[in-house]
Amino acid sequence: MSTIKVTNLQATGETATRAVSGVAAAWHTLNMQTASLLDSSNISSITDSGTGLFDATLSSAMANANYCATVSTSVKGSINSYGHTATTGDLDGSYGAHSTTVIRSTNYATNTSPMQLSDAQLAQLAIHGDLA
């Protein structure tokens, strides 16, 4: 396998370039209801750890556990508590298993009192940081 070292990237057909450090180190789109990956990069597996809890295992480890992770969930066609069509889950994020090789995604339904973990239809995760 060859290694290509670059500072900036430009995809075919794009006019703008971007710094390599801005490219996601890992990402996925997950069907939470079937616990199946729809698409991903640098994700080796998904573990259903209970309602609203999913652990993603990275194929290549992060350099440290201080990376930036963003989680978004959605339910197609749903209306949130503010009367708007939901494009993201009511409350989602990452916590718990957050290491150089595993990160946990969560989704809470805010229309319950108290809030309860809930499986949305889709969960998207993006991780930015340095690979080991």
Tab-separated table of C-alpha atoms in Angstrom:
chain	number	residue	atom	x	y	z
A	1	MET	CA	0.000	0.000	0.000
A	2	SER	CA	1.283	3.460	-0.900
A	3	THR	CA	0.998	6.553	1.236
A	4	ILE	CA	0.223	9.922	-0.302
A	5	LYS	CA	1.004	12.925	1.924
A	6	VAL	CA	-0.836	16.170	1.196
A	7	THR	CA	-1.727	19.395	2.929
A	8	ASN	CA	-4.908	20.209	0.984
A	9	LEU	CA	-7.488	18.173	-0.957
A	10	GLN	CA	-9.592	19.054	-3.966
A	11	ALA	CA	-12.143	16.573	-5.285
A	12	THR	CA	-12.698	16.178	-9.018
A	13	GLY	CA	-15.212	18.792	-10.153
A	14	GLU	CA	-14.758	21.005	-7.063
A	15	THR	CA	-13.298	24.489	-7.319
A	16	ALA	CA	-12.470	24.881	-3.622
A	17	THR	CA	-9.751	23.045	-1.746
A	18	ARG	CA	-9.919	22.027	1.882
A	19	ALA	CA	-7.344	21.289	4.517
A	20	VAL	CA	-6.743	17.615	5.239
A	21	SER	CA	-7.311	18.374	8.938
A	22	GLY	CA	-10.905	19.371	8.153
A	23	VAL	CA	-11.849	16.036	6.580
A	24	ALA	CA	-13.833	13.711	8.854
A	25	ALA	CA	-11.719	10.965	10.420
A	26	ALA	CA	-14.832	8.748	10.605
A	27	TRP	CA	-18.577	8.985	9.945
A	28	HIS	CA	-21.692	6.863	9.591
A	29	THR	CA	-25.374	6.879	8.753
A	30	LEU	CA	-27.148	4.271	10.866
A	31	ASN	CA	-30.685	2.860	10.827
A	32	MET	CA	-31.306	2.757	14.600
A	33	GLN	CA	-34.433	0.633	14.259
A	34	THR	CA	-32.608	-2.232	12.519
A	35	ALA	CA	-29.122	-1.489	13.951
A	36	SER	CA	-27.643	-1.511	10.460
A	37	LEU	CA	-25.105	0.779	8.830
A	38	LEU	CA	-26.421	2.428	5.666
A	39	ASP	CA	-23.025	3.948	4.822
A	40	SER	CA	-19.816	4.715	6.699
A	41	SER	CA	-16.131	5.513	6.602
A	42	ASN	CA	-13.612	4.214	9.176
A	43	ILE	CA	-16.371	2.383	11.107
A	44	SER	CA	-15.771	-1.367	11.490
A	45	SER	CA	-18.941	-2.272	13.401
A	46	ILE	CA	-22.003	-1.037	15.283
A	47	THR	CA	-23.225	-2.503	18.573
A	48	ASP	CA	-26.845	-1.989	19.680
A	49	SER	CA	-26.337	-1.333	23.394
A	50	GLY	CA	-30.024	-0.840	24.197
A	51	THR	CA	-32.846	1.481	23.173
A	52	GLY	CA	-31.337	4.730	21.898
A	53	LEU	CA	-27.747	3.589	22.564
A	54	PHE	CA	-25.327	2.572	19.815
A	55	ASP	CA	-21.570	2.044	19.997
A	56	ALA	CA	-19.500	2.586	16.855
A	57	THR	CA	-16.120	0.848	16.704
A	58	LEU	CA	-13.523	2.615	14.576
A	59	SER	CA	-11.473	0.708	12.008
A	60	SER	CA	-8.478	3.000	12.625
A	61	ALA	CA	-8.040	4.436	16.118
A	62	MET	CA	-7.985	8.131	16.929
A	63	ALA	CA	-4.742	9.653	18.249
A	64	ASN	CA	-6.465	10.502	21.563
A	65	ALA	CA	-9.971	10.682	23.044
A	66	ASN	CA	-10.151	14.499	22.729
A	67	TYR	CA	-11.629	14.479	19.216
A	68	CYS	CA	-14.786	16.298	18.167
A	69	ALA	CA	-17.852	14.096	17.632
A	70	THR	CA	-21.203	15.281	16.300
A	71	VAL	CA	-24.349	13.133	16.393
A	72	SER	CA	-27.649	13.906	14.700
A	73	THR	CA	-30.800	11.784	14.613
A	74	SER	CA	-33.959	12.059	12.559
A	75	VAL	CA	-37.402	10.570	12.162
A	76	LYS	CA	-38.793	11.096	8.675
A	77	GLY	CA	-41.976	13.139	8.613
A	78	SER	CA	-42.273	13.535	12.387
A	79	ILE	CA	-43.366	16.728	14.099
A	80	ASN	CA	-41.334	17.826	17.109
A	81	SER	CA	-42.695	19.397	20.303
A	82	TYR	CA	-42.374	22.888	18.763
A	83	GLY	CA	-44.690	22.028	15.854
A	84	HIS	CA	-41.888	21.914	13.273
A	85	THR	CA	-41.098	18.981	11.019
A	86	ALA	CA	-38.206	17.249	12.729
A	87	THR	CA	-34.973	17.203	10.781
A	88	THR	CA	-32.919	16.151	13.779
A	89	GLY	CA	-33.747	14.217	16.928
A	90	ASP	CA	-35.144	16.064	19.896
A	91	LEU	CA	-32.002	15.469	21.964
A	92	ASP	CA	-29.019	13.506	20.785
A	93	GLY	CA	-25.312	13.338	21.448
A	94	SER	CA	-22.445	11.168	22.503
A	95	TYR	CA	-21.311	10.094	25.937
A	96	GLY	CA	-20.230	7.053	27.905
A	97	ALA	CA	-18.041	4.871	25.704
A	98	HIS	CA	-15.838	7.619	24.241
A	99	SER	CA	-12.356	6.274	23.659
A	100	THR	CA	-9.830	6.199	20.842
A	101	THR	CA	-11.630	3.198	19.310
A	102	VAL	CA	-15.311	3.368	20.405
A	103	ILE	CA	-17.892	6.149	20.632
A	104	ARG	CA	-21.497	5.935	21.850
A	105	SER	CA	-24.398	7.699	20.117
A	106	THR	CA	-27.584	8.412	22.061
A	107	ASN	CA	-31.090	9.624	21.275
A	108	TYR	CA	-33.677	10.850	23.811
A	109	ALA	CA	-37.330	11.530	23.042
A	110	THR	CA	-38.192	14.833	24.723
A	111	ASN	CA	-41.953	14.354	24.395
A	112	THR	CA	-41.900	11.987	27.385
A	113	SER	CA	-41.631	12.996	31.008
A	114	PRO	CA	-39.092	12.158	32.148
A	115	MET	CA	-37.198	12.002	28.846
A	116	GLN	CA	-36.520	8.443	27.733
A	117	LEU	CA	-34.025	6.855	25.376
A	118	SER	CA	-35.590	6.208	21.980
A	119	ASP	CA	-34.518	4.667	18.672
A	120	ALA	CA	-34.858	7.231	15.904
A	121	GLN	CA	-34.989	6.112	12.292
A	122	LEU	CA	-31.571	7.455	11.342
A	123	ALA	CA	-28.481	8.473	13.289
A	124	GLN	CA	-25.585	10.308	11.710
A	125	LEU	CA	-22.168	10.535	13.362
A	126	ALA	CA	-19.117	12.551	12.265
A	127	ILE	CA	-15.769	12.518	14.036
A	128	HIS	CA	-13.051	15.112	13.444
A	129	GLY	CA	-9.549	14.779	14.850
A	130	ASP	CA	-6.225	13.086	14.239
A	131	LEU	CA	-5.906	9.375	13.572
A	132	ALA	CA	-3.282	7.423	15.506
